[in-house]
Amino acid sequence: EAGVTQFPSHSVIEKGQTVTLRCDPISGHDNLYWYRRVMGKEIKFLLHFVKESKQDESGMPNNRFLAERTGGTYSTLKVQPAELEDSGVYFCASSQAPRTSTSTDTQYFGPGTRLTVL
Amino acid sequence: GDSVTQMEGPVTLSEEAFLTINCTYTATGYPSLFWYVQYPGEGLQLLLKATKADDKGSNKGFEATYRKETTSFHLEKGSVQVSDSAVYFCALVNTGGFKTIFGAGTRLFVKA
């Protein structure tokens, strides 16, 4: 079974440009998450999709970030325009079942996209 | 809010040394606890997990025990190898929640 895949693995852009990151979750996983690790700090939650719906986007840093999940399959995260502080590693994760009040399922992470904004 | 604190690195050990990476957490409710590992050039991999107090997670010779009384989930391995060199992240997900809360990561270097 294929794992979570992300594209590109590395992107170098200049300040003010636009970048789109893509994540393909594990087939059949309804939950899809985006996280970011900036400057060697902790990995922080950005947002959560259940199928094509945004369940929680409280971690999105500002309106320069736009996430979509077409048809509940792959997801894209667009940064427009990119700023220097957006540099970091963007991780995508997926999990199988919606969380319930008594359960916690396991998230599977992709390899990440390293974004460098010059 | 929920948080995870883990020991700062880097940690440098010789091969076959004993490893401990400390992790403590703050959370309401009854979180599940995880250790993830990121090898050089690769993504995050789940190393082990524990879902309730006194559970022990184990994998590849690594172990961690969920200690509710000390709110800790320390990672241990009896004899590290060069191939264990990586960044290790302690993390939690609270019951019924979906956000994974991560610690800052601890980089481990193992020298031959």
mmCIF file of C-alpha atoms in Angstrom:
data_model
loop_
_atom_site.group_PDB
_atom_site.id
_atom_site.type_symbol
_atom_site.label_atom_id
_atom_site.label_comp_id
_atom_site.label_asym_id
_atom_site.label_seq_id
_atom_site.Cartn_x
_atom_site.Cartn_y
_atom_site.Cartn_z
ATOM 1 C CA GLU A 1 0.000 0.000 0.000
ATOM 2 C CA ALA A 2 1.399 3.387 -0.999
ATOM 3 C CA GLY A 3 2.012 5.857 1.780
ATOM 4 C CA VAL A 4 1.334 9.559 1.863
ATOM 5 C CA THR A 5 3.144 11.291 -0.969
ATOM 6 C CA GLN A 6 4.045 14.945 -1.326
ATOM 7 C CA PHE A 7 5.239 16.997 -4.248
ATOM 8 C CA PRO A 8 7.622 18.670 -4.719
ATOM 9 C CA SER A 9 10.186 17.438 -2.251
ATOM 10 C CA HIS A 10 11.938 20.778 -2.317
ATOM 11 C CA SER A 11 10.970 24.197 -3.657
ATOM 12 C CA VAL A 12 13.079 27.326 -3.786
ATOM 13 C CA ILE A 13 11.249 30.529 -4.684
ATOM 14 C CA GLU A 14 11.719 34.248 -4.296
ATOM 15 C CA LYS A 15 9.751 36.433 -1.966
ATOM 16 C CA GLY A 16 6.494 37.495 -3.579
ATOM 17 C CA GLN A 17 6.170 34.431 -5.786
ATOM 18 C CA THR A 18 3.480 31.778 -5.533
ATOM 19 C CA VAL A 19 4.051 28.136 -4.647
ATOM 20 C CA THR A 20 1.629 25.228 -4.596
ATOM 21 C CA LEU A 21 2.348 22.108 -2.587
ATOM 22 C CA ARG A 22 0.523 18.867 -3.237
ATOM 23 C CA CYS A 23 -0.345 15.960 -0.967
ATOM 24 C CA ASP A 24 -1.772 12.589 -1.934
ATOM 25 C CA PRO A 25 -3.089 10.766 1.140
ATOM 26 C CA ILE A 26 -3.292 7.038 1.628
ATOM 27 C CA SER A 27 -6.184 5.697 -0.404
ATOM 28 C CA GLY A 28 -9.385 5.542 1.621
ATOM 29 C CA HIS A 29 -8.241 7.968 4.299
ATOM 30 C CA ASP A 30 -10.920 10.578 4.901
ATOM 31 C CA ASN A 31 -8.817 12.724 7.209
ATOM 32 C CA LEU A 32 -6.050 14.854 5.761
ATOM 33 C CA TYR A 33 -3.856 17.225 7.729
ATOM 34 C CA TRP A 34 -1.240 19.833 6.974
ATOM 35 C CA TYR A 35 1.549 20.673 9.415
ATOM 36 C CA ARG A 36 4.604 22.901 9.236
ATOM 37 C CA ARG A 37 7.998 22.927 10.874
ATOM 38 C CA VAL A 38 9.738 26.276 10.783
ATOM 39 C CA MET A 39 13.372 26.966 11.662
ATOM 40 C CA GLY A 40 13.948 23.694 13.526
ATOM 41 C CA LYS A 41 11.127 24.404 15.927
ATOM 42 C CA GLU A 42 8.217 22.163 16.778
ATOM 43 C CA ILE A 43 5.921 20.863 14.089
ATOM 44 C CA LYS A 44 2.691 22.849 14.166
ATOM 45 C CA PHE A 45 -0.782 21.997 12.954
ATOM 46 C CA LEU A 46 -2.152 24.059 10.081
ATOM 47 C CA LEU A 47 -5.481 22.511 9.129
ATOM 48 C CA HIS A 48 -7.610 19.399 8.891
ATOM 49 C CA PHE A 49 -9.898 18.133 6.135
ATOM 50 C CA VAL A 50 -12.540 15.488 6.480
ATOM 51 C CA LYS A 51 -13.091 14.408 2.904
ATOM 52 C CA GLU A 52 -13.411 17.669 0.988
ATOM 53 C CA SER A 53 -14.538 19.794 3.947
ATOM 54 C CA LYS A 54 -12.274 21.914 6.113
ATOM 55 C CA GLN A 55 -12.859 20.733 9.646
ATOM 56 C CA ASP A 56 -10.419 23.057 11.342
ATOM 57 C CA GLU A 57 -8.142 25.668 9.822
ATOM 58 C CA SER A 58 -7.255 27.410 13.046
ATOM 59 C CA GLY A 59 -3.548 26.843 12.511
ATOM 60 C CA MET A 60 -3.320 28.620 9.165
ATOM 61 C CA PRO A 61 -0.982 31.563 9.745
ATOM 62 C CA ASN A 62 -2.740 34.140 7.536
ATOM 63 C CA ASN A 63 -4.762 34.599 4.386
ATOM 64 C CA ARG A 64 -1.748 34.119 2.139
ATOM 65 C CA PHE A 65 -2.266 30.397 2.688
ATOM 66 C CA LEU A 66 -5.056 28.574 0.864
ATOM 67 C CA ALA A 67 -5.717 24.867 1.160
ATOM 68 C CA GLU A 68 -8.066 22.839 -0.980
ATOM 69 C CA ARG A 69 -8.999 19.203 -1.252
ATOM 70 C CA THR A 70 -10.703 18.466 -4.524
ATOM 71 C CA GLY A 71 -13.236 15.656 -4.376
ATOM 72 C CA GLY A 72 -11.886 14.511 -1.067
ATOM 73 C CA THR A 73 -8.778 13.011 -2.631
ATOM 74 C CA TYR A 74 -5.509 14.935 -2.967
ATOM 75 C CA SER A 75 -4.940 18.316 -1.368
ATOM 76 C CA THR A 76 -3.049 21.423 -2.354
ATOM 77 C CA LEU A 77 -1.616 24.158 -0.186
ATOM 78 C CA LYS A 78 -0.937 27.426 -1.965
ATOM 79 C CA VAL A 79 1.153 30.226 -0.574
ATOM 80 C CA GLN A 80 0.594 33.548 -2.348
ATOM 81 C CA PRO A 81 2.582 35.716 -2.091
ATOM 82 C CA ALA A 82 5.356 33.878 -0.265
ATOM 83 C CA GLU A 83 7.308 35.653 2.474
ATOM 84 C CA LEU A 84 10.674 34.817 4.003
ATOM 85 C CA GLU A 85 9.080 33.523 7.209
ATOM 86 C CA ASP A 86 7.162 30.883 5.233
ATOM 87 C CA SER A 87 10.359 28.876 4.782
ATOM 88 C CA GLY A 88 10.206 25.503 6.451
ATOM 89 C CA VAL A 89 9.122 21.923 5.952
ATOM 90 C CA TYR A 90 5.457 21.306 5.193
ATOM 91 C CA PHE A 91 4.154 17.899 6.181
ATOM 92 C CA CYS A 92 0.953 16.262 5.131
ATOM 93 C CA ALA A 93 -0.654 13.416 7.057
ATOM 94 C CA SER A 94 -3.716 11.250 6.650
ATOM 95 C CA SER A 95 -5.764 8.955 8.849
ATOM 96 C CA GLN A 96 -8.547 6.528 8.205
ATOM 97 C CA ALA A 97 -11.505 7.164 10.429
ATOM 98 C CA PRO A 98 -13.149 10.273 11.823
ATOM 99 C CA ARG A 99 -12.183 10.851 15.421
ATOM 100 C CA THR A 100 -14.801 9.964 17.978
ATOM 101 C CA SER A 101 -15.093 11.019 21.560
ATOM 102 C CA THR A 102 -13.397 7.846 22.734
ATOM 103 C CA SER A 103 -10.926 6.990 20.038
ATOM 104 C CA THR A 104 -7.739 8.277 18.561
ATOM 105 C CA ASP A 105 -6.482 6.869 15.308
ATOM 106 C CA THR A 106 -2.990 7.100 13.933
ATOM 107 C CA GLN A 107 -1.854 9.707 11.462
ATOM 108 C CA TYR A 108 0.569 8.685 8.712
ATOM 109 C CA PHE A 109 2.927 11.364 7.534
ATOM 110 C CA GLY A 110 4.401 12.105 4.157
ATOM 111 C CA PRO A 111 8.059 12.951 3.520
ATOM 112 C CA GLY A 112 7.421 16.671 3.594
ATOM 113 C CA THR A 113 8.117 19.517 1.206
ATOM 114 C CA ARG A 114 11.025 21.750 2.098
ATOM 115 C CA LEU A 115 10.143 25.308 1.087
ATOM 116 C CA THR A 116 12.859 27.922 0.879
ATOM 117 C CA VAL A 117 11.839 31.526 0.267
ATOM 118 C CA LEU A 118 14.723 33.818 -0.719
ATOM 119 C CA GLY B 1 -3.547 24.387 26.029
ATOM 120 C CA ASP B 2 -1.971 21.027 25.375
ATOM 121 C CA SER B 3 1.800 20.967 24.992
ATOM 122 C CA VAL B 4 4.797 18.665 24.774
ATOM 123 C CA THR B 5 8.273 19.367 26.109
ATOM 124 C CA GLN B 6 11.244 17.236 25.184
ATOM 125 C CA MET B 7 14.903 17.483 25.971
ATOM 126 C CA GLU B 8 16.963 19.705 23.757
ATOM 127 C CA GLY B 9 19.581 18.171 21.571
ATOM 128 C CA PRO B 10 21.668 17.319 19.945
ATOM 129 C CA VAL B 11 22.405 14.126 21.797
ATOM 130 C CA THR B 12 25.651 12.424 20.789
ATOM 131 C CA LEU B 13 26.282 8.823 21.796
ATOM 132 C CA SER B 14 28.699 6.076 20.922
ATOM 133 C CA GLU B 15 27.389 2.905 19.352
ATOM 134 C CA GLU B 16 25.915 0.453 21.895
ATOM 135 C CA ALA B 17 25.315 3.197 24.467
ATOM 136 C CA PHE B 18 22.027 3.504 26.350
ATOM 137 C CA LEU B 19 19.635 6.153 25.105
ATOM 138 C CA THR B 20 17.073 8.179 27.005
ATOM 139 C CA ILE B 21 15.192 11.102 25.475
ATOM 140 C CA ASN B 22 12.945 12.779 28.006
ATOM 141 C CA CYS B 23 9.431 13.885 27.141
ATOM 142 C CA THR B 24 6.777 15.413 29.365
ATOM 143 C CA TYR B 25 3.359 16.644 28.412
ATOM 144 C CA THR B 26 0.548 18.888 29.559
ATOM 145 C CA ALA B 27 -2.942 17.933 28.487
ATOM 146 C CA THR B 28 -6.506 17.871 29.675
ATOM 147 C CA GLY B 29 -8.248 14.546 29.424
ATOM 148 C CA TYR B 30 -6.517 11.337 28.441
ATOM 149 C CA PRO B 31 -4.258 11.846 25.443
ATOM 150 C CA SER B 32 -2.595 9.220 23.305
ATOM 151 C CA LEU B 33 1.173 9.605 23.187
ATOM 152 C CA PHE B 34 3.504 9.017 20.260
ATOM 153 C CA TRP B 35 7.131 9.007 19.273
ATOM 154 C CA TYR B 36 7.901 9.839 15.654
ATOM 155 C CA VAL B 37 11.303 9.576 13.987
ATOM 156 C CA GLN B 38 12.677 11.429 10.986
ATOM 157 C CA TYR B 39 15.749 9.832 9.403
ATOM 158 C CA PRO B 40 17.972 12.031 7.233
ATOM 159 C CA GLY B 41 16.269 12.850 3.953
ATOM 160 C CA GLU B 42 13.066 11.066 4.869
ATOM 161 C CA GLY B 43 9.648 11.915 6.258
ATOM 162 C CA LEU B 44 8.156 11.378 9.676
ATOM 163 C CA GLN B 45 7.614 7.781 10.674
ATOM 164 C CA LEU B 46 5.593 6.568 13.603
ATOM 165 C CA LEU B 47 8.017 4.800 15.931
ATOM 166 C CA LEU B 48 5.701 3.775 18.756
ATOM 167 C CA LYS B 49 2.596 4.829 20.604
ATOM 168 C CA ALA B 50 0.667 4.308 23.838
ATOM 169 C CA THR B 51 -2.990 5.079 24.283
ATOM 170 C CA LYS B 52 -3.542 4.838 28.029
ATOM 171 C CA ALA B 53 -1.732 5.108 31.342
ATOM 172 C CA ASP B 54 0.883 2.423 32.061
ATOM 173 C CA ASP B 55 0.857 1.217 28.445
ATOM 174 C CA LYS B 56 4.299 0.531 27.011
ATOM 175 C CA GLY B 57 4.917 1.185 23.343
ATOM 176 C CA SER B 58 7.813 -0.593 21.694
ATOM 177 C CA ASN B 59 9.364 -0.949 18.262
ATOM 178 C CA LYS B 60 12.835 -1.609 16.817
ATOM 179 C CA GLY B 61 14.301 -1.914 20.306
ATOM 180 C CA PHE B 62 12.868 1.419 21.437
ATOM 181 C CA GLU B 63 10.460 1.616 24.359
ATOM 182 C CA ALA B 64 8.389 4.269 26.093
ATOM 183 C CA THR B 65 5.954 3.932 28.983
ATOM 184 C CA TYR B 66 2.951 6.217 29.456
ATOM 185 C CA ARG B 67 3.315 7.582 32.992
ATOM 186 C CA LYS B 68 0.270 9.587 33.956
ATOM 187 C CA GLU B 69 1.510 10.346 37.459
ATOM 188 C CA THR B 70 4.579 12.119 36.096
ATOM 189 C CA THR B 71 2.985 13.128 32.754
ATOM 190 C CA SER B 72 5.948 11.615 30.972
ATOM 191 C CA PHE B 73 6.679 9.386 27.977
ATOM 192 C CA HIS B 74 10.457 9.003 27.909
ATOM 193 C CA LEU B 75 12.021 7.162 24.975
ATOM 194 C CA GLU B 76 14.660 4.536 25.753
ATOM 195 C CA LYS B 77 16.840 2.099 23.877
ATOM 196 C CA GLY B 78 19.343 -0.210 25.464
ATOM 197 C CA SER B 79 21.964 -0.194 22.713
ATOM 198 C CA VAL B 80 21.906 2.385 19.947
ATOM 199 C CA GLN B 81 23.296 1.889 16.471
ATOM 200 C CA VAL B 82 24.684 4.342 13.958
ATOM 201 C CA SER B 83 21.514 3.793 11.929
ATOM 202 C CA ASP B 84 19.458 5.267 14.802
ATOM 203 C CA SER B 85 20.853 8.714 14.037
ATOM 204 C CA ALA B 86 17.750 10.817 13.362
ATOM 205 C CA VAL B 87 15.461 13.446 14.830
ATOM 206 C CA TYR B 88 12.955 12.118 17.364
ATOM 207 C CA PHE B 89 9.647 13.870 18.067
ATOM 208 C CA CYS B 90 7.416 13.264 21.046
ATOM 209 C CA ALA B 91 3.748 14.025 20.359
ATOM 210 C CA LEU B 92 0.239 13.742 21.721
ATOM 211 C CA VAL B 93 -3.298 13.660 20.437
ATOM 212 C CA ASN B 94 -6.042 14.284 22.933
ATOM 213 C CA THR B 95 -9.019 11.947 23.162
ATOM 214 C CA GLY B 96 -11.492 12.690 20.412
ATOM 215 C CA GLY B 97 -9.153 15.296 18.983
ATOM 216 C CA PHE B 98 -7.307 15.371 15.722
ATOM 217 C CA LYS B 99 -4.477 17.852 16.109
ATOM 218 C CA THR B 100 -1.148 16.239 16.826
ATOM 219 C CA ILE B 101 0.823 18.392 19.270
ATOM 220 C CA PHE B 102 4.546 17.937 18.795
ATOM 221 C CA GLY B 103 7.598 18.632 20.856
ATOM 222 C CA ALA B 104 10.482 20.520 19.290
ATOM 223 C CA GLY B 105 12.378 17.374 18.330
ATOM 224 C CA THR B 106 15.655 15.934 19.588
ATOM 225 C CA ARG B 107 18.449 15.219 17.161
ATOM 226 C CA LEU B 108 20.440 12.073 17.938
ATOM 227 C CA PHE B 109 23.907 11.418 16.555
ATOM 228 C CA VAL B 110 25.372 7.956 17.059
ATOM 229 C CA LYS B 111 29.057 7.553 16.265
ATOM 230 C CA ALA B 112 30.796 4.293 15.476
#
